């Protein structure tokens, strides 16, 4: 292949990706000031529809395996916290108040919780029970997960993956890169593009999460105690630069700073 075409390829690829992408502002900045344009290659509607379908499958499978927690006190406790957090979602995006919010409590030893696009959520009993979470700490967990959905981080990651795959496929076709070469290119692209952005997503979700909690009347400082508990359960975690999550030290420091920043909102909501 001629050197002229090789030299032109990066510009051609960039133009192809640019045509497919659009820059959007998924949320307002809030008091914590999260304000960043995001490049998207897939529509919000498509991601929300796929999330709703996936959620229904997960719930159906959990019901089949008798993994849906039916303890009324736990379910009502979680639902009450979600309702208060979701009521504050309009601060960041007005359409979120019209989402069909759902939350399931899943009986599992996993220390996990998540929120899909459109407000489809779950929290695992292992997280609540093993860490002996307070209501404020549950609000910290769920506020963080809700923040991922509000910021459409799943849609953004899908879009980044699509853009990367376009580059890998076109490069492979043009330069004759075999399967092994494409796999290596994929790993390089992942470390170069996905991991730093994933850490950014975690930081954004932390900051929005503490604001949601504060506005809902939950102590935002509980995010710090929560991650202290998480740190005690994750010894031997990979260093920050090889992880999709910020290090515990970095995370605790940032959470403490932003929790203090939103304390006036917490006090306005009736906290002390």
JSON list of N, CA and C in Angstrom, two decimals, residues 14-73:
[
{"chain": "A", "resi": 14, "resn": "UNK", "atom": "N", "xyz": [-10.64, 9.23, 11.19]},
{"chain": "A", "resi": 14, "resn": "UNK", "atom": "CA", "xyz": [-11.18, 10.25, 12.08]},
{"chain": "A", "resi": 14, "resn": "UNK", "atom": "C", "xyz": [-12.45, 10.86, 11.50]},
{"chain": "A", "resi": 15, "resn": "UNK", "atom": "N", "xyz": [-12.45, 11.07, 10.19]},
{"chain": "A", "resi": 15, "resn": "UNK", "atom": "CA", "xyz": [-13.63, 11.64, 9.55]},
{"chain": "A", "resi": 15, "resn": "UNK", "atom": "C", "xyz": [-14.81, 10.68, 9.61]},
{"chain": "A", "resi": 16, "resn": "UNK", "atom": "N", "xyz": [-14.55, 9.39, 9.42]},
{"chain": "A", "resi": 16, "resn": "UNK", "atom": "CA", "xyz": [-15.61, 8.40, 9.49]},
{"chain": "A", "resi": 16, "resn": "UNK", "atom": "C", "xyz": [-16.24, 8.37, 10.87]},
{"chain": "A", "resi": 17, "resn": "UNK", "atom": "N", "xyz": [-15.39, 8.38, 11.91]},
{"chain": "A", "resi": 17, "resn": "UNK", "atom": "CA", "xyz": [-15.89, 8.33, 13.28]},
{"chain": "A", "resi": 17, "resn": "UNK", "atom": "C", "xyz": [-16.64, 9.60, 13.62]},
{"chain": "A", "resi": 18, "resn": "UNK", "atom": "N", "xyz": [-16.11, 10.74, 13.17]},
{"chain": "A", "resi": 18, "resn": "UNK", "atom": "CA", "xyz": [-16.74, 12.03, 13.47]},
{"chain": "A", "resi": 18, "resn": "UNK", "atom": "C", "xyz": [-18.13, 12.12, 12.89]},
{"chain": "A", "resi": 19, "resn": "UNK", "atom": "N", "xyz": [-18.32, 11.58, 11.69]},
{"chain": "A", "resi": 19, "resn": "UNK", "atom": "CA", "xyz": [-19.64, 11.61, 11.05]},
{"chain": "A", "resi": 19, "resn": "UNK", "atom": "C", "xyz": [-20.64, 10.81, 11.87]},
{"chain": "A", "resi": 20, "resn": "UNK", "atom": "N", "xyz": [-20.19, 9.69, 12.44]},
{"chain": "A", "resi": 20, "resn": "UNK", "atom": "CA", "xyz": [-21.09, 8.81, 13.18]},
{"chain": "A", "resi": 20, "resn": "UNK", "atom": "C", "xyz": [-21.36, 9.31, 14.59]},
{"chain": "A", "resi": 21, "resn": "UNK", "atom": "N", "xyz": [-20.52, 10.19, 15.12]},
{"chain": "A", "resi": 21, "resn": "UNK", "atom": "CA", "xyz": [-20.63, 10.64, 16.50]},
{"chain": "A", "resi": 21, "resn": "UNK", "atom": "C", "xyz": [-21.39, 11.95, 16.60]},
{"chain": "A", "resi": 22, "resn": "UNK", "atom": "N", "xyz": [-21.97, 12.16, 17.76]},
{"chain": "A", "resi": 22, "resn": "UNK", "atom": "CA", "xyz": [-22.52, 13.46, 18.10]},
{"chain": "A", "resi": 22, "resn": "UNK", "atom": "C", "xyz": [-22.12, 13.77, 19.53]},
{"chain": "A", "resi": 23, "resn": "UNK", "atom": "N", "xyz": [-21.85, 15.03, 19.80]},
{"chain": "A", "resi": 23, "resn": "UNK", "atom": "CA", "xyz": [-21.50, 15.44, 21.15]},
{"chain": "A", "resi": 23, "resn": "UNK", "atom": "C", "xyz": [-22.75, 15.90, 21.87]},
{"chain": "A", "resi": 24, "resn": "UNK", "atom": "N", "xyz": [-22.98, 15.35, 23.06]},
{"chain": "A", "resi": 24, "resn": "UNK", "atom": "CA", "xyz": [-24.18, 15.66, 23.81]},
{"chain": "A", "resi": 24, "resn": "UNK", "atom": "C", "xyz": [-23.81, 16.07, 25.24]},
{"chain": "A", "resi": 25, "resn": "UNK", "atom": "N", "xyz": [-24.72, 16.79, 25.87]},
{"chain": "A", "resi": 25, "resn": "UNK", "atom": "CA", "xyz": [-24.64, 17.09, 27.29]},
{"chain": "A", "resi": 25, "resn": "UNK", "atom": "C", "xyz": [-25.77, 16.31, 27.95]},
{"chain": "A", "resi": 26, "resn": "UNK", "atom": "N", "xyz": [-25.43, 15.22, 28.61]},
{"chain": "A", "resi": 26, "resn": "UNK", "atom": "CA", "xyz": [-26.46, 14.35, 29.17]},
{"chain": "A", "resi": 26, "resn": "UNK", "atom": "C", "xyz": [-27.09, 14.93, 30.43]},
{"chain": "A", "resi": 27, "resn": "UNK", "atom": "N", "xyz": [-26.33, 15.70, 31.18]},
{"chain": "A", "resi": 27, "resn": "UNK", "atom": "CA", "xyz": [-26.83, 16.23, 32.45]},
{"chain": "A", "resi": 27, "resn": "UNK", "atom": "C", "xyz": [-26.41, 17.68, 32.62]},
{"chain": "A", "resi": 28, "resn": "UNK", "atom": "N", "xyz": [-27.09, 18.36, 33.55]},
{"chain": "A", "resi": 28, "resn": "UNK", "atom": "CA", "xyz": [-26.58, 19.63, 34.03]},
{"chain": "A", "resi": 28, "resn": "UNK", "atom": "C", "xyz": [-25.44, 19.37, 34.99]},
{"chain": "A", "resi": 29, "resn": "UNK", "atom": "N", "xyz": [-24.70, 20.43, 35.31]},
{"chain": "A", "resi": 29, "resn": "UNK", "atom": "CA", "xyz": [-23.51, 20.25, 36.14]},
{"chain": "A", "resi": 29, "resn": "UNK", "atom": "C", "xyz": [-23.80, 20.07, 37.61]},
{"chain": "A", "resi": 30, "resn": "UNK", "atom": "N", "xyz": [-24.96, 20.57, 38.08]},
{"chain": "A", "resi": 30, "resn": "UNK", "atom": "CA", "xyz": [-25.26, 20.49, 39.49]},
{"chain": "A", "resi": 30, "resn": "UNK", "atom": "C", "xyz": [-24.30, 21.32, 40.32]},
{"chain": "A", "resi": 31, "resn": "UNK", "atom": "N", "xyz": [-24.41, 21.23, 41.63]},
{"chain": "A", "resi": 31, "resn": "UNK", "atom": "CA", "xyz": [-23.52, 21.96, 42.52]},
{"chain": "A", "resi": 31, "resn": "UNK", "atom": "C", "xyz": [-22.10, 21.43, 42.46]},
{"chain": "A", "resi": 32, "resn": "UNK", "atom": "N", "xyz": [-21.94, 20.14, 42.08]},
{"chain": "A", "resi": 32, "resn": "UNK", "atom": "CA", "xyz": [-20.61, 19.54, 42.03]},
{"chain": "A", "resi": 32, "resn": "UNK", "atom": "C", "xyz": [-19.88, 19.87, 40.74]},
{"chain": "A", "resi": 33, "resn": "UNK", "atom": "N", "xyz": [-20.58, 20.45, 39.78]},
{"chain": "A", "resi": 33, "resn": "UNK", "atom": "CA", "xyz": [-19.91, 20.96, 38.59]},
{"chain": "A", "resi": 33, "resn": "UNK", "atom": "C", "xyz": [-19.46, 19.93, 37.60]},
{"chain": "A", "resi": 34, "resn": "UNK", "atom": "N", "xyz": [-20.16, 18.80, 37.47]},
{"chain": "A", "resi": 34, "resn": "UNK", "atom": "CA", "xyz": [-19.83, 17.81, 36.44]},
{"chain": "A", "resi": 34, "resn": "UNK", "atom": "C", "xyz": [-20.36, 18.34, 35.11]},
{"chain": "A", "resi": 35, "resn": "UNK", "atom": "N", "xyz": [-19.46, 18.72, 34.23]},
{"chain": "A", "resi": 35, "resn": "UNK", "atom": "CA", "xyz": [-19.85, 19.38, 32.99]},
{"chain": "A", "resi": 35, "resn": "UNK", "atom": "C", "xyz": [-18.87, 18.98, 31.90]},
{"chain": "A", "resi": 36, "resn": "UNK", "atom": "N", "xyz": [-19.27, 18.00, 31.08]},
{"chain": "A", "resi": 36, "resn": "UNK", "atom": "CA", "xyz": [-18.38, 17.47, 30.05]},
{"chain": "A", "resi": 36, "resn": "UNK", "atom": "C", "xyz": [-19.22, 16.98, 28.90]},
{"chain": "A", "resi": 37, "resn": "UNK", "atom": "N", "xyz": [-18.87, 17.40, 27.68]},
{"chain": "A", "resi": 37, "resn": "UNK", "atom": "CA", "xyz": [-19.52, 16.87, 26.50]},
{"chain": "A", "resi": 37, "resn": "UNK", "atom": "C", "xyz": [-19.13, 15.42, 26.28]},
{"chain": "A", "resi": 38, "resn": "UNK", "atom": "N", "xyz": [-20.08, 14.62, 25.79]},
{"chain": "A", "resi": 38, "resn": "UNK", "atom": "CA", "xyz": [-19.83, 13.19, 25.58]},
{"chain": "A", "resi": 38, "resn": "UNK", "atom": "C", "xyz": [-20.12, 12.83, 24.13]},
{"chain": "A", "resi": 39, "resn": "UNK", "atom": "N", "xyz": [-19.23, 12.04, 23.55]},
{"chain": "A", "resi": 39, "resn": "UNK", "atom": "CA", "xyz": [-19.39, 11.61, 22.17]},
{"chain": "A", "resi": 39, "resn": "UNK", "atom": "C", "xyz": [-20.22, 10.33, 22.12]},
{"chain": "A", "resi": 40, "resn": "UNK", "atom": "N", "xyz": [-21.30, 10.37, 21.37]},
{"chain": "A", "resi": 40, "resn": "UNK", "atom": "CA", "xyz": [-22.21, 9.23, 21.29]},
{"chain": "A", "resi": 40, "resn": "UNK", "atom": "C", "xyz": [-22.38, 8.76, 19.84]},
{"chain": "A", "resi": 41, "resn": "UNK", "atom": "N", "xyz": [-22.42, 7.43, 19.67]},
{"chain": "A", "resi": 41, "resn": "UNK", "atom": "CA", "xyz": [-22.65, 6.85, 18.35]},
{"chain": "A", "resi": 41, "resn": "UNK", "atom": "C", "xyz": [-23.92, 6.00, 18.32]},
{"chain": "A", "resi": 42, "resn": "UNK", "atom": "N", "xyz": [-24.61, 5.94, 19.43]},
{"chain": "A", "resi": 42, "resn": "UNK", "atom": "CA", "xyz": [-25.84, 5.16, 19.52]},
{"chain": "A", "resi": 42, "resn": "UNK", "atom": "C", "xyz": [-26.86, 6.01, 20.26]},
{"chain": "A", "resi": 43, "resn": "UNK", "atom": "N", "xyz": [-28.13, 5.84, 19.96]},
{"chain": "A", "resi": 43, "resn": "UNK", "atom": "CA", "xyz": [-29.14, 6.71, 20.55]},
{"chain": "A", "resi": 43, "resn": "UNK", "atom": "C", "xyz": [-29.47, 6.29, 21.98]},
{"chain": "A", "resi": 44, "resn": "UNK", "atom": "N", "xyz": [-29.92, 7.25, 22.76]},
{"chain": "A", "resi": 44, "resn": "UNK", "atom": "CA", "xyz": [-30.34, 6.96, 24.14]},
{"chain": "A", "resi": 44, "resn": "UNK", "atom": "C", "xyz": [-31.51, 6.00, 24.15]},
{"chain": "A", "resi": 45, "resn": "UNK", "atom": "N", "xyz": [-32.42, 6.15, 23.19]},
{"chain": "A", "resi": 45, "resn": "UNK", "atom": "CA", "xyz": [-33.60, 5.29, 23.13]},
{"chain": "A", "resi": 45, "resn": "UNK", "atom": "C", "xyz": [-33.22, 3.83, 22.92]},
{"chain": "A", "resi": 46, "resn": "UNK", "atom": "N", "xyz": [-32.25, 3.60, 22.05]},
{"chain": "A", "resi": 46, "resn": "UNK", "atom": "CA", "xyz": [-31.81, 2.22, 21.80]},
{"chain": "A", "resi": 46, "resn": "UNK", "atom": "C", "xyz": [-31.22, 1.60, 23.05]},
{"chain": "A", "resi": 47, "resn": "UNK", "atom": "N", "xyz": [-30.39, 2.36, 23.76]},
{"chain": "A", "resi": 47, "resn": "UNK", "atom": "CA", "xyz": [-29.75, 1.84, 24.96]},
{"chain": "A", "resi": 47, "resn": "UNK", "atom": "C", "xyz": [-30.78, 1.60, 26.06]},
{"chain": "A", "resi": 48, "resn": "UNK", "atom": "N", "xyz": [-31.73, 2.52, 26.20]},
{"chain": "A", "resi": 48, "resn": "UNK", "atom": "CA", "xyz": [-32.77, 2.36, 27.22]},
{"chain": "A", "resi": 48, "resn": "UNK", "atom": "C", "xyz": [-33.64, 1.15, 26.92]},
{"chain": "A", "resi": 49, "resn": "UNK", "atom": "N", "xyz": [-33.97, 0.95, 25.66]},
{"chain": "A", "resi": 49, "resn": "UNK", "atom": "CA", "xyz": [-34.80, -0.20, 25.29]},
{"chain": "A", "resi": 49, "resn": "UNK", "atom": "C", "xyz": [-34.06, -1.51, 25.56]},
{"chain": "A", "resi": 50, "resn": "UNK", "atom": "N", "xyz": [-32.79, -1.55, 25.18]},
{"chain": "A", "resi": 50, "resn": "UNK", "atom": "CA", "xyz": [-32.00, -2.75, 25.42]},
{"chain": "A", "resi": 50, "resn": "UNK", "atom": "C", "xyz": [-31.84, -3.01, 26.91]},
{"chain": "A", "resi": 51, "resn": "UNK", "atom": "N", "xyz": [-31.68, -1.94, 27.68]},
{"chain": "A", "resi": 51, "resn": "UNK", "atom": "CA", "xyz": [-31.53, -2.08, 29.13]},
{"chain": "A", "resi": 51, "resn": "UNK", "atom": "C", "xyz": [-32.79, -2.63, 29.76]},
{"chain": "A", "resi": 52, "resn": "UNK", "atom": "N", "xyz": [-33.93, -2.10, 29.33]},
{"chain": "A", "resi": 52, "resn": "UNK", "atom": "CA", "xyz": [-35.21, -2.57, 29.87]},
{"chain": "A", "resi": 52, "resn": "UNK", "atom": "C", "xyz": [-35.42, -4.05, 29.58]},
{"chain": "A", "resi": 53, "resn": "UNK", "atom": "N", "xyz": [-35.05, -4.48, 28.36]},
{"chain": "A", "resi": 53, "resn": "UNK", "atom": "CA", "xyz": [-35.20, -5.89, 28.00]},
{"chain": "A", "resi": 53, "resn": "UNK", "atom": "C", "xyz": [-34.26, -6.76, 28.83]},
{"chain": "A", "resi": 54, "resn": "UNK", "atom": "N", "xyz": [-33.02, -6.30, 28.97]},
{"chain": "A", "resi": 54, "resn": "UNK", "atom": "CA", "xyz": [-32.05, -7.05, 29.75]},
{"chain": "A", "resi": 54, "resn": "UNK", "atom": "C", "xyz": [-32.47, -7.15, 31.21]},
{"chain": "A", "resi": 55, "resn": "UNK", "atom": "N", "xyz": [-33.02, -6.06, 31.73]},
{"chain": "A", "resi": 55, "resn": "UNK", "atom": "CA", "xyz": [-33.45, -6.02, 33.13]},
{"chain": "A", "resi": 55, "resn": "UNK", "atom": "C", "xyz": [-34.56, -7.04, 33.37]},
{"chain": "A", "resi": 56, "resn": "UNK", "atom": "N", "xyz": [-35.50, -7.08, 32.46]},
{"chain": "A", "resi": 56, "resn": "UNK", "atom": "CA", "xyz": [-36.60, -8.04, 32.61]},
{"chain": "A", "resi": 56, "resn": "UNK", "atom": "C", "xyz": [-36.10, -9.48, 32.59]},
{"chain": "A", "resi": 57, "resn": "UNK", "atom": "N", "xyz": [-35.11, -9.73, 31.77]},
{"chain": "A", "resi": 57, "resn": "UNK", "atom": "CA", "xyz": [-34.52, -11.08, 31.72]},
{"chain": "A", "resi": 57, "resn": "UNK", "atom": "C", "xyz": [-33.83, -11.41, 33.04]},
{"chain": "A", "resi": 58, "resn": "UNK", "atom": "N", "xyz": [-33.11, -10.44, 33.59]},
{"chain": "A", "resi": 58, "resn": "UNK", "atom": "CA", "xyz": [-32.41, -10.65, 34.85]},
{"chain": "A", "resi": 58, "resn": "UNK", "atom": "C", "xyz": [-33.40, -10.92, 35.98]},
{"chain": "A", "resi": 59, "resn": "UNK", "atom": "N", "xyz": [-34.46, -10.13, 36.03]},
{"chain": "A", "resi": 59, "resn": "UNK", "atom": "CA", "xyz": [-35.46, -10.31, 37.07]},
{"chain": "A", "resi": 59, "resn": "UNK", "atom": "C", "xyz": [-36.17, -11.66, 36.92]},
{"chain": "A", "resi": 60, "resn": "UNK", "atom": "N", "xyz": [-36.47, -12.04, 35.69]},
{"chain": "A", "resi": 60, "resn": "UNK", "atom": "CA", "xyz": [-37.13, -13.32, 35.45]},
{"chain": "A", "resi": 60, "resn": "UNK", "atom": "C", "xyz": [-36.23, -14.48, 35.89]},
{"chain": "A", "resi": 61, "resn": "UNK", "atom": "N", "xyz": [-34.94, -14.37, 35.59]},
{"chain": "A", "resi": 61, "resn": "UNK", "atom": "CA", "xyz": [-34.00, -15.43, 35.99]},
{"chain": "A", "resi": 61, "resn": "UNK", "atom": "C", "xyz": [-33.85, -15.46, 37.51]},
{"chain": "A", "resi": 62, "resn": "UNK", "atom": "N", "xyz": [-33.79, -14.28, 38.13]},
{"chain": "A", "resi": 62, "resn": "UNK", "atom": "CA", "xyz": [-33.68, -14.23, 39.59]},
{"chain": "A", "resi": 62, "resn": "UNK", "atom": "C", "xyz": [-34.92, -14.84, 40.25]},
{"chain": "A", "resi": 63, "resn": "UNK", "atom": "N", "xyz": [-36.08, -14.57, 39.67]},
{"chain": "A", "resi": 63, "resn": "UNK", "atom": "CA", "xyz": [-37.32, -15.14, 40.22]},
{"chain": "A", "resi": 63, "resn": "UNK", "atom": "C", "xyz": [-37.31, -16.66, 40.06]},
{"chain": "A", "resi": 64, "resn": "UNK", "atom": "N", "xyz": [-36.83, -17.12, 38.92]},
{"chain": "A", "resi": 64, "resn": "UNK", "atom": "CA", "xyz": [-36.75, -18.56, 38.66]},
{"chain": "A", "resi": 64, "resn": "UNK", "atom": "C", "xyz": [-35.84, -19.25, 39.65]},
{"chain": "A", "resi": 65, "resn": "UNK", "atom": "N", "xyz": [-34.74, -18.57, 40.02]},
{"chain": "A", "resi": 65, "resn": "UNK", "atom": "CA", "xyz": [-33.77, -19.15, 40.96]},
{"chain": "A", "resi": 65, "resn": "UNK", "atom": "C", "xyz": [-34.09, -18.79, 42.41]},
{"chain": "A", "resi": 66, "resn": "UNK", "atom": "N", "xyz": [-35.24, -18.20, 42.63]},
{"chain": "A", "resi": 66, "resn": "UNK", "atom": "CA", "xyz": [-35.65, -17.79, 43.98]},
{"chain": "A", "resi": 66, "resn": "UNK", "atom": "C", "xyz": [-34.64, -16.83, 44.60]},
{"chain": "A", "resi": 67, "resn": "UNK", "atom": "N", "xyz": [-34.08, -15.95, 43.77]},
{"chain": "A", "resi": 67, "resn": "UNK", "atom": "CA", "xyz": [-33.05, -15.02, 44.23]},
{"chain": "A", "resi": 67, "resn": "UNK", "atom": "C", "xyz": [-33.59, -13.61, 44.44]},
{"chain": "A", "resi": 68, "resn": "UNK", "atom": "N", "xyz": [-34.88, -13.42, 44.21]},
{"chain": "A", "resi": 68, "resn": "UNK", "atom": "CA", "xyz": [-35.48, -12.12, 44.52]},
{"chain": "A", "resi": 68, "resn": "UNK", "atom": "C", "xyz": [-35.75, -12.06, 46.01]},
{"chain": "A", "resi": 69, "resn": "UNK", "atom": "N", "xyz": [-35.11, -11.11, 46.67]},
{"chain": "A", "resi": 69, "resn": "UNK", "atom": "CA", "xyz": [-35.28, -11.01, 48.11]},
{"chain": "A", "resi": 69, "resn": "UNK", "atom": "C", "xyz": [-36.71, -10.58, 48.44]},
{"chain": "A", "resi": 70, "resn": "UNK", "atom": "N", "xyz": [-37.33, -11.30, 49.34]},
{"chain": "A", "resi": 70, "resn": "UNK", "atom": "CA", "xyz": [-38.74, -11.03, 49.66]},
{"chain": "A", "resi": 70, "resn": "UNK", "atom": "C", "xyz": [-38.92, -10.54, 51.10]},
{"chain": "A", "resi": 71, "resn": "UNK", "atom": "N", "xyz": [-37.81, -10.20, 51.76]},
{"chain": "A", "resi": 71, "resn": "UNK", "atom": "CA", "xyz": [-37.93, -9.66, 53.10]},
{"chain": "A", "resi": 71, "resn": "UNK", "atom": "C", "xyz": [-38.56, -8.27, 53.01]},
{"chain": "A", "resi": 72, "resn": "UNK", "atom": "N", "xyz": [-39.78, -8.10, 53.53]},
{"chain": "A", "resi": 72, "resn": "UNK", "atom": "CA", "xyz": [-40.48, -6.82, 53.35]},
{"chain": "A", "resi": 72, "resn": "UNK", "atom": "C", "xyz": [-39.71, -5.63, 53.89]},
{"chain": "A", "resi": 73, "resn": "UNK", "atom": "N", "xyz": [-39.07, -5.79, 55.03]},
{"chain": "A", "resi": 73, "resn": "UNK", "atom": "CA", "xyz": [-38.35, -4.67, 55.64]},
{"chain": "A", "resi": 73, "resn": "UNK", "atom": "C", "xyz": [-37.20, -4.20, 54.76]}
]
